Short mmCIF file of C-alpha atoms and ligand atoms in Angstrom, two decimals:
data_model
loop_
_atom_site.label_atom_id
_atom_site.label_comp_id
_atom_site.label_asym_id
_atom_site.label_seq_id
_atom_site.Cartn_x
_atom_site.Cartn_y
_atom_site.Cartn_z
CA MET P 1 3.57 30.74 7.13
CA SER P 2 1.91 27.31 6.69
CA GLU P 3 1.77 25.95 3.17
CA ALA P 4 -1.07 23.47 3.65
CA ALA P 5 -4.68 24.65 3.71
CA LEU P 6 -6.33 24.99 7.10
CA PRO P 7 -8.48 21.85 7.56
CA GLU P 8 -12.24 22.27 7.98
CA ASN P 9 -12.36 19.91 10.95
CA CYS P 10 -10.24 18.04 13.46
CA ASP P 11 -10.57 16.35 16.88
CA VAL P 12 -9.08 19.26 18.84
CA LEU P 13 -8.30 22.80 17.72
CA VAL P 14 -5.61 24.38 19.94
CA VAL P 15 -5.42 28.17 19.68
CA GLY P 16 -2.09 29.76 20.65
CA ALA P 17 1.32 28.13 20.17
CA GLY P 18 3.08 29.41 23.28
CA PRO P 19 4.35 26.90 25.88
CA ALA P 20 0.78 25.99 26.99
CA GLY P 21 -0.62 25.44 23.48
CA SER P 22 2.41 23.60 22.09
CA ALA P 23 2.62 21.31 25.14
CA CYS P 24 -1.10 20.59 24.88
CA ALA P 25 -0.94 19.95 21.12
CA GLN P 26 2.05 17.64 21.44
CA MET P 27 0.33 15.51 24.08
CA LEU P 28 -2.95 15.39 22.11
CA ALA P 29 -1.15 14.30 18.95
CA ARG P 30 0.82 11.70 20.90
CA GLY P 31 -2.52 10.46 22.25
CA GLY P 32 -3.72 9.86 18.68
CA LEU P 33 -6.09 12.84 18.34
CA ARG P 34 -6.19 14.81 15.09
CA THR P 35 -4.83 18.07 16.41
CA VAL P 36 -4.66 21.45 14.69
CA LEU P 37 -2.53 24.15 16.34
CA VAL P 38 -2.98 27.75 15.19
CA ASP P 39 -1.27 31.00 16.15
CA GLN P 40 -1.70 34.58 15.03
CA HIS P 41 2.07 34.80 14.38
CA ASP P 42 4.46 32.90 12.16
CA PHE P 43 7.29 31.09 13.95
CA PRO P 44 9.92 31.72 15.14
CA ARG P 45 8.32 34.69 16.91
CA ASP P 46 9.41 36.76 19.91
CA LYS P 47 7.47 36.85 23.19
CA THR P 48 8.15 39.51 25.81
CA CYS P 49 9.44 37.53 28.80
CA GLY P 50 12.30 37.24 31.30
CA ASP P 51 13.21 33.90 29.65
CA GLY P 52 13.98 32.25 33.01
CA LEU P 53 13.34 28.49 33.24
CA ILE P 54 12.78 27.43 36.85
CA PRO P 55 12.61 23.77 37.95
CA ASP P 56 8.92 23.25 37.08
CA ALA P 57 9.78 24.20 33.49
CA HIS P 58 12.66 21.72 33.47
CA ALA P 59 10.29 18.95 34.59
CA ALA P 60 7.75 19.85 31.88
CA LEU P 61 10.45 20.00 29.19
CA ARG P 62 11.55 16.49 30.17
CA ARG P 63 7.97 15.22 29.83
CA LEU P 64 7.78 16.85 26.41
CA GLY P 65 11.04 15.16 25.34
CA VAL P 66 12.85 18.43 24.54
CA TYR P 67 14.91 18.94 27.69
CA ASP P 68 18.26 18.09 26.05
CA GLU P 69 17.52 20.26 22.99
CA VAL P 70 16.54 23.19 25.22
CA MET P 71 19.50 22.84 27.56
CA ALA P 72 21.94 22.59 24.63
CA ALA P 73 20.79 26.08 23.60
CA ALA P 74 20.18 27.60 27.07
CA GLN P 75 22.43 29.28 29.62
CA PRO P 76 22.32 27.04 32.70
CA ALA P 77 22.54 28.49 36.23
CA GLN P 78 22.61 27.00 39.70
CA HIS P 79 20.91 29.68 41.75
CA VAL P 80 18.14 32.24 41.94
CA ALA P 81 19.67 35.20 43.79
CA CYS P 82 17.29 37.23 45.99
CA ILE P 83 18.66 40.72 46.62
CA GLY P 84 17.02 42.96 49.24
CA PRO P 85 16.64 46.73 49.54
CA ARG P 86 19.70 46.99 51.80
CA GLY P 87 21.81 44.99 49.35
CA GLY P 88 21.68 41.72 51.30
CA ARG P 89 21.75 38.68 49.03
CA VAL P 90 20.93 35.02 49.32
CA ASP P 91 21.56 32.50 46.55
CA VAL P 92 18.76 29.92 46.55
CA PRO P 93 20.00 26.68 44.96
CA GLY P 94 17.90 25.26 42.12
CA SER P 95 18.15 23.88 38.59
CA VAL P 96 17.50 26.98 36.53
CA ALA P 97 18.37 28.20 33.04
CA VAL P 98 17.68 31.05 30.63
CA LEU P 99 16.71 30.77 26.97
CA PRO P 100 15.15 33.55 24.86
CA ARG P 101 11.54 32.71 24.06
CA LYS P 102 12.12 33.10 20.34
CA VAL P 103 14.23 29.93 20.55
CA LEU P 104 12.35 28.09 23.30
CA ASP P 105 8.88 28.46 21.77
CA HIS P 106 10.17 27.39 18.36
CA ILE P 107 11.62 24.20 19.88
CA LEU P 108 8.26 23.51 21.57
CA VAL P 109 6.19 24.16 18.46
CA ARG P 110 8.45 21.94 16.34
CA ALA P 111 8.14 19.15 18.92
CA ALA P 112 4.33 19.40 18.66
CA GLN P 113 4.60 19.14 14.87
CA ARG P 114 6.94 16.14 15.12
CA ALA P 115 4.34 14.43 17.32
CA GLY P 116 1.78 14.92 14.52
CA ALA P 117 0.01 18.22 15.34
CA ALA P 118 -0.67 20.35 12.24
CA LEU P 119 0.58 23.93 12.74
CA HIS P 120 -1.19 26.71 10.82
CA THR P 121 -0.03 30.35 11.01
CA PRO P 122 -0.76 33.20 10.90
CA TRP P 123 -4.39 32.55 11.92
CA ARG P 124 -6.08 34.65 14.59
CA PHE P 125 -8.95 33.29 16.68
CA ASP P 126 -11.90 35.60 16.21
CA ALA P 127 -14.84 33.86 17.90
CA PRO P 128 -16.09 30.42 18.88
CA LEU P 129 -18.61 28.59 16.67
CA LEU P 130 -21.65 27.71 18.76
CA GLU P 131 -24.45 25.17 18.64
CA GLY P 132 -26.70 26.33 21.43
CA ASP P 133 -24.35 27.01 24.32
CA ARG P 134 -21.77 24.45 23.17
CA VAL P 135 -18.56 25.42 21.39
CA VAL P 136 -18.15 23.35 18.22
CA GLY P 137 -15.17 25.05 16.60
CA ALA P 138 -13.80 28.50 15.86
CA ARG P 139 -13.84 31.27 13.32
CA LEU P 140 -10.28 32.22 12.37
CA LYS P 141 -8.97 35.17 10.40
CA SER P 142 -5.81 35.68 8.37
CA ALA P 143 -4.92 38.50 5.98
CA GLY P 144 -8.52 39.30 5.03
CA GLN P 145 -9.50 35.61 4.88
CA VAL P 146 -12.05 34.11 7.25
CA GLN P 147 -12.31 30.36 7.83
CA GLU P 148 -14.25 28.13 10.16
CA VAL P 149 -12.71 25.03 11.74
CA ARG P 150 -15.11 22.61 13.38
CA ALA P 151 -13.90 20.47 16.28
CA PRO P 152 -15.56 18.63 19.20
CA TRP P 153 -13.14 20.52 21.47
CA VAL P 154 -11.30 23.83 21.27
CA VAL P 155 -8.44 24.65 23.65
CA LEU P 156 -7.71 28.35 24.19
CA ALA P 157 -4.04 28.90 25.08
CA THR P 158 -3.87 32.55 24.10
CA GLY P 159 -1.81 33.90 27.02
CA ALA P 160 -2.40 37.06 29.05
CA PRO P 161 -4.10 39.33 26.43
CA PRO P 162 -7.83 38.84 27.15
CA GLN P 163 -9.48 39.29 23.71
CA ALA P 164 -9.95 35.60 22.82
CA MET P 165 -11.14 34.79 26.36
CA ILE P 166 -13.60 37.70 26.22
CA ALA P 167 -14.93 36.55 22.81
CA SER P 168 -15.40 33.07 24.34
CA GLU P 169 -17.15 34.42 27.45
CA LEU P 170 -14.54 32.86 29.73
CA CYS P 171 -12.92 36.09 30.93
CA GLN P 172 -14.01 37.19 34.41
CA ARG P 173 -11.58 40.10 34.72
CA ARG P 174 -10.18 42.07 31.80
CA THR P 175 -7.36 43.77 33.69
CA PRO P 176 -4.17 41.77 34.13
CA THR P 177 -2.62 40.98 37.54
CA GLY P 178 0.52 42.88 36.69
CA ILE P 179 2.77 44.13 33.95
CA ALA P 180 6.46 43.81 33.14
CA LEU P 181 9.03 45.28 30.79
CA ARG P 182 12.24 43.75 29.51
CA GLY P 183 15.20 44.43 27.25
CA TYR P 184 18.20 42.48 25.98
CA VAL P 185 21.68 43.85 26.63
CA HIS P 186 24.82 42.44 25.04
CA ASN P 187 27.67 42.73 27.52
CA PRO P 188 30.21 39.85 27.40
CA ALA P 189 32.37 41.62 30.03
CA MET P 190 29.63 41.03 32.67
CA VAL P 191 29.38 37.26 32.05
CA GLY P 192 31.60 36.29 34.99
CA ARG P 193 29.86 38.77 37.27
CA ILE P 194 26.21 37.80 36.85
CA ARG P 195 25.85 34.01 36.94
CA ALA P 196 22.61 33.54 38.88
CA LEU P 197 19.06 34.63 37.99
CA GLU P 198 19.05 37.84 40.05
CA ILE P 199 15.79 39.22 41.45
CA VAL P 200 16.00 42.56 43.22
CA TRP P 201 13.57 44.26 45.63
CA HIS P 202 13.90 47.89 46.61
CA LYS P 203 11.67 50.37 48.37
CA ARG P 204 11.77 52.60 45.28
CA LEU P 205 10.42 49.65 43.25
CA LYS P 206 7.49 49.22 45.64
CA HIS P 207 4.87 46.72 44.38
CA GLY P 208 7.45 45.34 42.02
CA TYR P 209 10.94 44.03 41.45
CA GLY P 210 13.79 44.11 38.96
CA TRP P 211 15.72 41.23 37.43
CA ILE P 212 18.83 40.41 35.47
CA PHE P 213 18.94 36.94 33.91
CA PRO P 214 22.07 35.77 32.04
CA CYS P 215 21.26 34.44 28.54
CA PRO P 216 23.67 32.52 26.29
CA GLY P 217 26.28 34.39 24.23
CA GLY P 218 27.06 37.32 26.56
CA MET P 219 23.45 38.52 26.41
CA PHE P 220 21.39 39.52 29.46
CA ASN P 221 17.64 39.82 29.91
CA ILE P 222 17.02 42.80 32.19
CA GLY P 223 13.60 43.97 33.29
CA VAL P 224 11.14 45.17 35.87
CA GLY P 225 7.73 43.89 36.89
CA LEU P 226 4.92 45.47 38.83
CA ALA P 227 2.90 42.84 40.64
CA ASP P 228 0.03 45.28 40.70
CA CYS P 229 -0.52 48.47 38.77
CA PHE P 230 0.56 51.02 41.37
CA SER P 231 2.25 54.38 40.97
CA LEU P 232 5.98 54.44 41.71
CA ALA P 233 5.29 56.07 45.06
CA GLY P 234 3.14 53.01 45.76
CA THR P 235 0.21 55.08 46.90
CA GLN P 236 -2.15 55.16 43.96
CA ARG P 237 -3.64 52.22 42.04
CA LEU P 238 -3.32 52.89 38.31
CA ARG P 239 -4.84 51.61 35.11
CA MET P 240 -2.32 49.49 33.23
CA GLN P 241 -2.06 51.98 30.36
CA ASP P 242 -1.15 54.73 32.84
CA VAL P 243 1.83 52.92 34.38
CA ASN P 244 5.17 54.20 33.12
CA LEU P 245 7.29 51.06 33.23
CA ARG P 246 10.18 52.83 31.52
CA GLU P 247 10.36 55.06 34.58
CA VAL P 248 10.41 52.00 36.86
CA PHE P 249 13.19 50.53 34.69
CA ASP P 250 15.25 53.70 35.08
CA VAL P 251 14.77 53.56 38.86
CA PHE P 252 15.97 49.94 38.85
CA CYS P 253 19.15 50.97 37.01
CA GLU P 254 19.62 53.80 39.50
CA VAL P 255 19.27 51.73 42.68
CA TYR P 256 21.01 48.51 41.59
CA GLU P 257 24.63 49.02 40.61
CA PRO P 258 25.05 45.86 38.44
CA ALA P 259 22.01 46.96 36.38
CA ARG P 260 23.52 50.39 35.96
CA GLU P 261 26.85 48.91 34.90
CA LEU P 262 25.21 46.40 32.55
CA ILE P 263 23.46 49.21 30.68
CA ARG P 264 26.40 51.63 30.85
CA SER P 265 29.02 49.31 29.38
CA GLY P 266 26.72 47.11 27.25
CA THR P 267 24.67 47.49 24.09
CA LEU P 268 20.89 47.46 24.31
CA GLN P 269 19.48 45.21 21.56
CA GLY P 270 16.27 46.60 20.12
CA ASP P 271 13.56 48.22 22.24
CA LEU P 272 12.46 47.67 25.79
CA LYS P 273 9.12 45.81 25.55
CA GLY P 274 6.27 45.53 28.04
CA ALA P 275 3.53 42.93 28.41
CA PRO P 276 0.77 41.94 30.85
CA LEU P 277 0.82 39.05 33.33
CA ARG P 278 -2.10 36.96 34.62
CA CYS P 279 -1.41 35.21 37.88
CA SER P 280 -2.74 32.97 40.64
CA LEU P 281 -5.17 30.90 38.50
CA ASP P 282 -7.53 33.80 38.89
CA GLY P 283 -9.78 35.97 36.70
CA ALA P 284 -11.12 33.37 34.25
CA ASP P 285 -13.43 30.38 33.88
CA TYR P 286 -11.37 27.32 33.05
CA SER P 287 -13.90 25.76 30.68
CA ARG P 288 -17.31 25.75 29.09
CA PRO P 289 -19.01 23.00 27.07
CA GLY P 290 -16.73 22.19 24.12
CA MET P 291 -13.89 24.47 25.26
CA LEU P 292 -11.01 24.34 27.76
CA ALA P 293 -8.80 27.34 28.53
CA THR P 294 -5.25 26.81 29.67
CA GLY P 295 -1.90 28.47 30.42
CA GLU P 296 -1.69 32.16 31.22
CA ALA P 297 -5.18 32.66 29.76
CA ILE P 298 -6.40 31.20 33.09
CA GLY P 299 -3.70 32.91 35.17
CA SER P 300 -1.14 30.10 35.32
CA THR P 301 1.73 32.50 36.09
CA TYR P 302 3.11 32.78 39.62
CA ASP P 303 2.43 36.00 41.45
CA PHE P 304 5.53 37.34 43.28
CA SER P 305 8.10 36.15 40.74
CA GLY P 306 6.11 36.38 37.47
CA GLU P 307 7.31 32.95 36.37
CA GLY P 308 4.85 31.03 34.27
CA ILE P 309 6.52 29.07 31.47
CA GLY P 310 6.62 25.82 33.47
CA LYS P 311 3.07 26.02 34.74
CA ALA P 312 1.81 27.02 31.26
CA MET P 313 3.25 23.78 29.86
CA GLN P 314 1.94 21.79 32.84
CA THR P 315 -1.62 23.14 32.55
CA GLY P 316 -1.53 22.60 28.77
CA MET P 317 -0.62 18.96 29.38
CA LEU P 318 -3.43 18.67 31.96
CA ALA P 319 -5.91 19.92 29.35
CA ALA P 320 -4.60 17.30 26.91
CA ALA P 321 -4.83 14.54 29.54
CA ALA P 322 -8.50 15.37 30.25
CA LEU P 323 -9.33 15.41 26.52
CA ILE P 324 -7.50 12.14 25.82
CA LYS P 325 -9.28 10.46 28.73
CA GLY P 326 -12.60 11.84 27.46
CA HIS P 327 -11.88 10.57 23.95
CA GLU P 328 -10.79 7.09 25.09
CA GLN P 329 -13.59 6.63 27.61
CA LYS P 330 -16.21 8.44 25.50
CA LEU P 331 -16.94 10.83 28.38
CA GLY P 332 -19.45 13.64 28.12
CA ASP P 333 -18.68 17.35 28.35
CA GLY P 334 -19.31 17.51 32.10
CA ALA P 335 -16.89 14.68 32.94
CA VAL P 336 -14.11 16.08 30.73
CA ARG P 337 -14.49 19.57 32.18
CA GLU P 338 -14.59 18.25 35.73
CA ALA P 339 -11.45 16.13 35.18
CA TYR P 340 -9.59 19.18 33.85
CA GLU P 341 -10.82 21.64 36.45
CA ALA P 342 -10.03 19.20 39.29
CA SER P 343 -6.46 18.85 38.01
CA ILE P 344 -6.10 22.65 37.93
CA ARG P 345 -7.52 22.96 41.45
CA GLU P 346 -4.79 20.58 42.66
CA LEU P 347 -2.22 23.22 41.68
CA GLN P 348 -3.90 25.96 43.68
CA PRO P 349 -1.99 25.57 47.00
CA ARG P 350 1.28 26.25 45.18
CA PHE P 351 -0.16 29.37 43.52
CA GLU P 352 -1.54 30.46 46.88
CA LEU P 353 1.95 30.23 48.37
CA TYR P 354 3.37 32.51 45.66
CA ARG P 355 0.39 34.86 46.05
CA LYS P 356 1.09 35.17 49.75
CA ALA P 357 4.80 35.59 49.13
CA SER P 358 3.98 38.53 46.88
CA ARG P 359 3.50 40.61 50.04
CA VAL P 360 7.28 41.08 49.68
CA ASN P 361 6.56 43.16 46.58
CA ALA P 362 4.24 45.43 48.56
CA HIS P 363 6.57 45.59 51.58
CA PRO P 364 10.13 45.31 50.23
CA TRP P 365 11.63 45.45 53.75
CA LEU P 366 10.27 41.89 54.15
CA ALA P 367 12.83 40.82 51.55
CA ASP P 368 15.61 42.06 53.84
CA LEU P 369 14.16 40.01 56.66
CA VAL P 370 13.76 36.81 54.61
CA ILE P 371 17.25 37.19 53.15
CA TRP P 372 18.78 37.81 56.57
CA ARG P 373 16.99 34.78 57.99
CA ALA P 374 17.95 32.53 55.04
CA ARG P 375 21.59 33.60 55.31
CA ASN P 376 21.60 32.63 58.95
CA SER P 377 19.54 29.47 58.77
CA PRO P 378 20.42 26.54 56.47
CA ARG P 379 16.95 25.16 57.28
CA ILE P 380 15.18 28.22 55.84
CA LEU P 381 17.45 28.23 52.80
CA ARG P 382 16.60 24.55 52.23
CA ARG P 383 12.94 25.45 52.57
CA MET P 384 13.22 28.18 49.95
CA SER P 385 15.11 25.82 47.67
CA GLY P 386 12.37 23.20 48.27
CA VAL P 387 9.72 25.70 47.14
CA LEU P 388 11.73 26.54 44.01
CA GLU P 389 12.39 22.86 43.22
CA GLU P 390 8.78 21.97 44.14
CA THR P 391 9.97 19.30 46.55
CA SER P 392 8.36 20.97 49.61
CA ASN P 393 4.72 20.37 50.23
CA PRO P 394 3.07 23.75 49.62
CA GLY P 395 0.15 22.67 51.80
CA ASN P 396 2.28 23.09 54.94
CA LEU P 397 3.77 26.33 53.76
CA VAL P 398 0.57 28.16 52.91
CA SER P 399 -0.77 27.75 56.41
CA ALA P 400 -0.51 30.92 58.45
CA LYS P 401 2.17 29.22 60.54
CA GLY P 402 4.14 28.14 57.49
CA ILE P 403 4.13 31.64 56.03
CA ALA P 404 5.09 33.09 59.38
CA LYS P 405 8.04 30.70 59.52
CA LEU P 406 9.23 31.63 56.06
CA PHE P 407 8.55 35.33 56.01
CA LEU P 408 8.16 36.66 59.48
CA PRO P 409 10.27 36.49 62.62
CA ILE P 410 9.35 33.37 64.58
CA ARG P 411 7.65 34.39 67.76
C1 FAD L 1 8.08 40.81 30.87
C2 FAD L 1 7.72 39.41 31.30
C3 FAD L 1 8.70 38.61 31.89
C4 FAD L 1 8.42 37.29 32.22
N1 FAD L 1 9.43 36.51 32.70
C5 FAD L 1 9.24 35.19 32.90
C6 FAD L 1 10.34 34.34 33.26
O1 FAD L 1 11.49 34.75 33.36
N2 FAD L 1 10.08 33.02 33.45
C7 FAD L 1 8.81 32.50 33.32
O2 FAD L 1 8.63 31.30 33.54
N3 FAD L 1 7.77 33.28 32.94
C8 FAD L 1 7.95 34.61 32.73
N4 FAD L 1 6.90 35.40 32.32
C9 FAD L 1 5.57 34.79 32.15
C10 FAD L 1 5.50 33.98 30.85
O3 FAD L 1 5.80 34.82 29.77
C11 FAD L 1 4.09 33.37 30.69
O4 FAD L 1 3.75 32.70 31.87
C12 FAD L 1 4.03 32.39 29.52
O5 FAD L 1 4.41 32.98 28.32
C13 FAD L 1 2.61 31.82 29.39
O6 FAD L 1 2.59 30.91 28.33
P1 FAD L 1 1.25 30.66 27.46
O7 FAD L 1 1.57 29.61 26.49
O8 FAD L 1 0.11 30.49 28.38
O9 FAD L 1 1.01 32.06 26.73
P2 FAD L 1 1.93 32.84 25.68
O10 FAD L 1 3.34 32.48 25.85
O11 FAD L 1 1.55 34.27 25.81
O12 FAD L 1 1.46 32.29 24.28
C14 FAD L 1 0.19 32.63 23.78
C15 FAD L 1 0.19 32.43 22.27
O13 FAD L 1 -1.13 32.64 21.79
C16 FAD L 1 -1.10 33.42 20.62
N5 FAD L 1 -2.38 34.13 20.53
C17 FAD L 1 -2.88 35.06 21.38
N6 FAD L 1 -4.10 35.45 20.98
C18 FAD L 1 -4.38 34.76 19.85
C19 FAD L 1 -5.50 34.73 18.96
N7 FAD L 1 -6.58 35.49 19.16
N8 FAD L 1 -5.45 33.90 17.90
C20 FAD L 1 -4.35 33.12 17.66
N9 FAD L 1 -3.27 33.12 18.47
C21 FAD L 1 -3.29 33.91 19.56
C22 FAD L 1 0.09 34.34 20.81
O14 FAD L 1 0.58 34.81 19.57
C23 FAD L 1 1.08 33.42 21.54
O15 FAD L 1 1.93 32.75 20.64
C24 FAD L 1 7.12 36.76 32.00
C25 FAD L 1 6.12 37.56 31.45
C26 FAD L 1 6.40 38.88 31.11
C27 FAD L 1 5.33 39.72 30.49
#
């Protein structure tokens, strides 16, 4: 809970202190803008997630100056393991790590505060303040109190739940792209056995996947995701509230022996928790006069793998860069919005690659094929590692030929 009173005005009000909002607020404060960061929860707070940090997250953490602090607390790993329906496995090399979000997000929010952003919690964004069509601040609520904060710019970094985006008329699609469920299991005996971030496809998990990610201290994050809301048989499209993810989780433990063993011999910590995902930079407007939306609110999570922490931070920093440029060069609304939206559009080829790769979730047998090919071709393995490390040019890969090379037998 913040002690200081919520200010009545500032240069930028950032709503949501997840990776996108904290990264944005830190950069804005570093750029000399009076920045207020609000969240509906007090920190540290939990966030339902797989907790996996892939290379784009590592790069963003370095830019935010918290890489060493994060890695001192995280469980490092050297591979993402892709495991196919027939049990074939390929370990894709990459700099990856796992850190529960309760710790990661607290590090990020503290870094924003150190840079000069003022954090105020628990304050929930209720609606934008408008002058004509332009956003000029926000109405916030907390424990029966209502307060208005006026700001030339508001950044919405409220994640996958759509309410704030709907209230701001930026939401194009209320339904999420997918949903996922995770739990923490304490099982020190499995530490030597599961060292990579394991992602598992199986025909009984059609339209989805399971994962086991090793956390620090003998803890594991285990979960399942459905890239689209389909029934387990994969035949019927469902509303999100009708999907029984617990059932999908049980199937995962049935078909994947290490998952079964992890649960059997370990101790589940707390409840299994589910949450929505918004992917592929899809389903939302990125801005309107006086307001930018960023992070998972605009779908900055990768389809296929459900990873989004890195891109949330990256898009948050892009929002800050556009606002700082606008402030320094006294740009109008249109120029600031165009600078931001152009920088988001530059990321689209990479999202398109992951969107196309998500056909593996719909046709799990493709995973067998890719794994078999990667095991037999150092070139394909290097290509997969290049995608993970973001050293390959996604432009080449998203072409029909590139996809065919990666995912289909070469004719
Ligand atoms: C089960 C699951 C597993 C996942 N696994 C991974 C993984 O292993 N690796 C990975 O990279 N990504 C993973 N993701 C995706 C990742 O969680 C998101 O991409 C990431 O959290 C997006 O960050 P964000 O800052 O945009 O939003 P969030 O992290 O959701 O943060 C949004 C913040 O806004 C606040 N907020 C929301 N509404 C309001 C409001 N009205 N007023 C005030 N505050 C508000 C929330 O309290 C929250 O703190 C997973 C997601 C799920 C659901």
